[in-house]
């Protein structure tokens, strides 16, 4: 880690600390924004859960708190001062940035055993990737609003950092923790497995089958340990339904930037179960396709899956998009091959600024209705989906150009 | 029944030929032809009426088998089953309503006969003999005379009326008295088929009296086993007639009804436990002027009867419909409240009866249900709600698990349970704050009263007046009460209506139904104001007490007393006016009305049969100062914040006492879509205590019970024990979040908002520290709140499904398109679309040109 990295990270941490101290009401204001906090990550709900837990009421026997028991016990042993909590969140972002630097330094984004990008020389230095995360407004807002997604993101990044270094155990212990905290990171398991396999420095290399079998056992054992620990802490299995059931069944229809809430508000009761299954399967269906097609670049497969789940998961927030965009910065060398960069940038700014405005019109001013905000969530989702698709196009093009260098700079079509 | 003159099995309906003259002679009718037993007038022709109808031979046989008819009545056409009646009364004899019955005057004769017969048979069984046949007094053995009764919903038309009024009701006849009693009990106005057959089955079971003693059904309650045969039989006649008394309204003078209701229930109770106590019933109306020209009218109806009779479904004054519901659902104690409006405690002071009869806005219901476990209690609670919903025409069936709570500290049973294991009693509490209480709830409420709003003070209860009141609350409480000395238990039903009338408004309604401003000459101007002039008038309110009378305020006067609301030994005060002592009170008519002035200045009156009662209070100047009792606590609750996303609740509790601190239990039942954050709950004390405020904050709330809501399954329950120090205010606040619902979960008027039930503040009974005075349990309810939730666009389901699905298809399509297709250079492939073809053509052309 060079001096520049340290400088950038220090600046990012300082920025967060300044925001926390200079605007003491900012965390509360942001924590109430539906774009930043969702029912499964909200800091206010976490506080409620901790309050109930420390006063002897099971928070899982209620409709407010839907977060994992280990997180609950972590916060219940923390001193209840705002400064300590804020520092904890800043530290989480700090670790995320360090993990990103590690991933960027490893160079897996540009060169894997199967693939070396012809645009290798264009890639940004690690400090730039860290800066893309630390100074990303979505990440900053997420850190200040203190939803628990910050920890999930930090752990996911740590898992990737461990994976690119070929350290299997830390990678999958972390991924198990991330899945335990917010369910959807479990989708990253196959791509992380491939990434770890590719980067593993074991000699001789085991077969992919043996490697994945051992990893699966490791992953599930760790998950079971987490569950057992939670059971010990809360004394019942109630938390499973209250934590993961909410992700799966969507009982809380609080608005967010995703597609689910309005769809299931308006859904006919008889079709609700069918569409719930469909929406969950929809997320699952991308995993095999992307992992197979991007076998040469498992890190990008993983990033694409992060992007897809940030759009289509049940309670998405801008923090998920922030993670995806920061990870995408690792692939900055392929940006020139993207087709709609200007349009996408403009559209994401459009959605970012109009979203809060339309939400205000609906909920506070009463001069708009729910369709206003819904329309913006549609725009947000479509923009994110197009970013994912465009980046995928760029990477595939890049990959294609390694095979046929004569086509660099020429128009191509897909058949 | 071996040695019985067996009744004829067929064609026994026709009377013998010379019956007519026989009946005339038998019943001592003066004229030889065309004379009627009831109207005693010569009609030129008359009918022969069957007491037990001749077409119902089956039932006749079953009565006969049960030994309810004397042996001499061996066929339906027998003369002792016949009455000579004119055509009018013949038609009325078997009808439901209007209805004519003829019954023996001396019921005690039959009771004694039964008792003697029962003992005789019991002795025979004790001596090891066969059970002898029951003997029934014949017409020849009974010479106590008969009376006739006429029941109808409305006054009879003129000729009939004169007959009824001219005659004392005395009848002399030689017809079979037991047949007449059975006839009196038959053909009730709304015979539920099941009930009638059940009665018949009972009769059939009695056919073998020797077996009856062994049946467990008969053991309980009577205290003497084996008393079954007479009890059963008497119960039958007693119950039926009792019901008749409750379901028809007497037109003829009320002593008739009284007699019937007194004598025949006595029959019932005698057979039950050897007691001669019938159900007792009291009704009182309390009129109390309140500050600001308001009048509080409290109607109280209370009846109680032995619990054994209740358990055996032998209802006298207790409404059968309600009683059966309570028994079916094993409800031991029931409290039901309907309320509208706000009790202005700043102006009117403490609520009547310490607020025990008041409910939160809408409908409130709580009950103690006996059950083995929680699940069974829940099921019984649900069926109780559904049944009451039908009975009271209210949406009580919407009290589901999301609106039901189980209070821990706020309620305790008011009844006595000497035998019931209290761990089997489950308290359930439900509220419907949105329910608009209206006249469709009042009608069933009045139907539960013995006099059904036709007699007594309940005649004043008219939907138009009641629901025009500034505040009104109807309550029903059923509970078991046990005597300390004897240990005997009664079931008590108390119905209460409190209404606060705006006197000026009610009087104006009388003058003109359309509200309009007062004429200038009617205005009384405050001339003491320095800025007053002849041009402007500053109206002066309350410069004198408005004159009013009952008929002014209620649109009618009380039509006589309810015949059940009497005590044989004492005069009962039915109407009390709790006006200040110096206020004049007059009676509109009747100087013979008994009037009592009590020590506290209340003036009480006893109603008379069939005499309308009206009281008037003349205009009084200067105005009197109505008594106002300071409430123990003032409570207010409101929402804070704006927008449809978050909000807060603020409750202000003020203790007006300067010396005593007060401990209250604060209960809130919140709907599941209002999600409170308990960690934001704060109690602030004003004025702040001298020591550290933070330390004290914990002390204001001494105990807290919280049950968080579960989405679509149950609501939040919050109970807090709060101590309010003397002369100070406790402000309790917490934040909550508003959930967004599925579009089918919104009511039709979604943008009106959702009602949140009143908070219930209970002050447990305690002894005041400063003067040692005992303060009974008091409850106070805040107003309900209106919670507005964010609403979706209800017209959008298809659009949303289509738009969202399109986005998902687009994402899926573009990503999989990239995944499955491969890249080629543009010039390597012939584009097959139109553009490609044109390009190809152009390319060819340009090539040619070059050539």
Tab-separated table of N, CA and C in Angstrom, chain B residues 17 81 114 135 193 202 205 207 247 267 347 353 399-400 404 408 415 492 515 528 544 605 612 618 651 706 774 819 825:
chain	number	residue	atom	x	y	z
B	17	UNK	N	-122.262	-33.624	19.765
B	17	UNK	CA	-123.277	-32.774	19.128
B	17	UNK	C	-123.853	-31.709	20.023
B	81	UNK	N	-111.714	-29.649	27.031
B	81	UNK	CA	-110.726	-29.006	26.146
B	81	UNK	C	-111.392	-27.942	25.277
B	114	UNK	N	-98.520	-30.191	42.926
B	114	UNK	CA	-97.344	-30.854	42.367
B	114	UNK	C	-96.402	-31.333	43.455
B	135	UNK	N	-100.571	-37.411	39.331
B	135	UNK	CA	-101.974	-36.972	39.303
B	135	UNK	C	-102.019	-35.488	39.031
B	193	UNK	N	-87.683	-23.321	15.714
B	193	UNK	CA	-88.166	-24.685	15.588
B	193	UNK	C	-87.429	-25.614	16.536
B	202	UNK	N	-88.205	-32.924	25.856
B	202	UNK	CA	-88.176	-32.961	27.311
B	202	UNK	C	-89.425	-33.624	27.823
B	205	UNK	N	-89.301	-37.281	27.356
B	205	UNK	CA	-88.399	-37.954	28.273
B	205	UNK	C	-89.061	-38.196	29.609
B	207	UNK	N	-91.874	-39.078	30.133
B	207	UNK	CA	-92.868	-40.114	30.056
B	207	UNK	C	-92.624	-41.242	31.046
B	247	UNK	N	-91.754	-11.228	25.658
B	247	UNK	CA	-91.733	-10.962	24.235
B	247	UNK	C	-92.953	-10.229	23.731
B	267	UNK	N	-93.124	-20.252	39.980
B	267	UNK	CA	-93.249	-21.649	39.605
B	267	UNK	C	-91.886	-22.235	39.319
B	347	UNK	N	-64.731	20.820	31.167
B	347	UNK	CA	-65.982	21.534	31.417
B	347	UNK	C	-66.901	20.748	32.343
B	353	UNK	N	-70.020	7.523	37.265
B	353	UNK	CA	-69.616	6.184	37.715
B	353	UNK	C	-68.114	5.974	37.557
B	399	UNK	N	-63.232	-7.874	14.895
B	399	UNK	CA	-62.225	-7.945	15.959
B	399	UNK	C	-61.504	-9.276	15.783
B	400	UNK	N	-60.411	-9.243	15.048
B	400	UNK	CA	-59.645	-10.461	14.826
B	400	UNK	C	-58.371	-10.382	15.660
B	404	UNK	N	-57.057	-7.683	18.815
B	404	UNK	CA	-57.270	-8.250	20.139
B	404	UNK	C	-55.984	-8.136	20.944
B	408	UNK	N	-52.527	-6.819	30.711
B	408	UNK	CA	-51.900	-7.476	31.854
B	408	UNK	C	-52.211	-6.731	33.145
B	415	UNK	N	-66.483	-9.395	38.618
B	415	UNK	CA	-67.402	-10.365	39.188
B	415	UNK	C	-66.721	-11.213	40.247
B	492	UNK	N	-75.558	-11.000	36.935
B	492	UNK	CA	-76.054	-9.639	36.865
B	492	UNK	C	-75.828	-9.099	35.455
B	515	UNK	N	-81.152	24.333	12.024
B	515	UNK	CA	-80.448	25.243	12.926
B	515	UNK	C	-80.260	26.611	12.278
B	528	UNK	N	-71.438	45.086	29.879
B	528	UNK	CA	-70.347	45.541	30.747
B	528	UNK	C	-69.070	45.777	29.969
B	544	UNK	N	-78.591	32.820	32.446
B	544	UNK	CA	-79.655	32.191	33.257
B	544	UNK	C	-79.700	30.711	32.896
B	605	UNK	N	-88.041	10.522	42.078
B	605	UNK	CA	-89.458	10.287	41.834
B	605	UNK	C	-89.693	8.826	41.529
B	612	UNK	N	-98.225	8.916	32.574
B	612	UNK	CA	-97.048	9.557	31.982
B	612	UNK	C	-96.371	10.459	33.007
B	618	UNK	N	-87.898	25.216	35.481
B	618	UNK	CA	-88.163	26.522	34.871
B	618	UNK	C	-86.893	27.348	34.729
B	651	UNK	N	-48.684	12.018	24.732
B	651	UNK	CA	-49.765	11.898	25.713
B	651	UNK	C	-49.457	12.818	26.880
B	706	UNK	N	-44.749	-4.557	27.176
B	706	UNK	CA	-44.787	-4.224	25.753
B	706	UNK	C	-44.835	-5.506	24.946
B	774	UNK	N	-61.298	6.672	50.443
B	774	UNK	CA	-61.152	5.572	49.495
B	774	UNK	C	-61.567	6.047	48.108
B	819	UNK	N	-24.815	-12.814	-23.174
B	819	UNK	CA	-24.160	-14.032	-22.718
B	819	UNK	C	-24.145	-15.109	-23.790
B	825	UNK	N	-17.106	-9.068	-36.577
B	825	UNK	CA	-16.959	-7.731	-37.144
B	825	UNK	C	-18.129	-7.445	-38.064
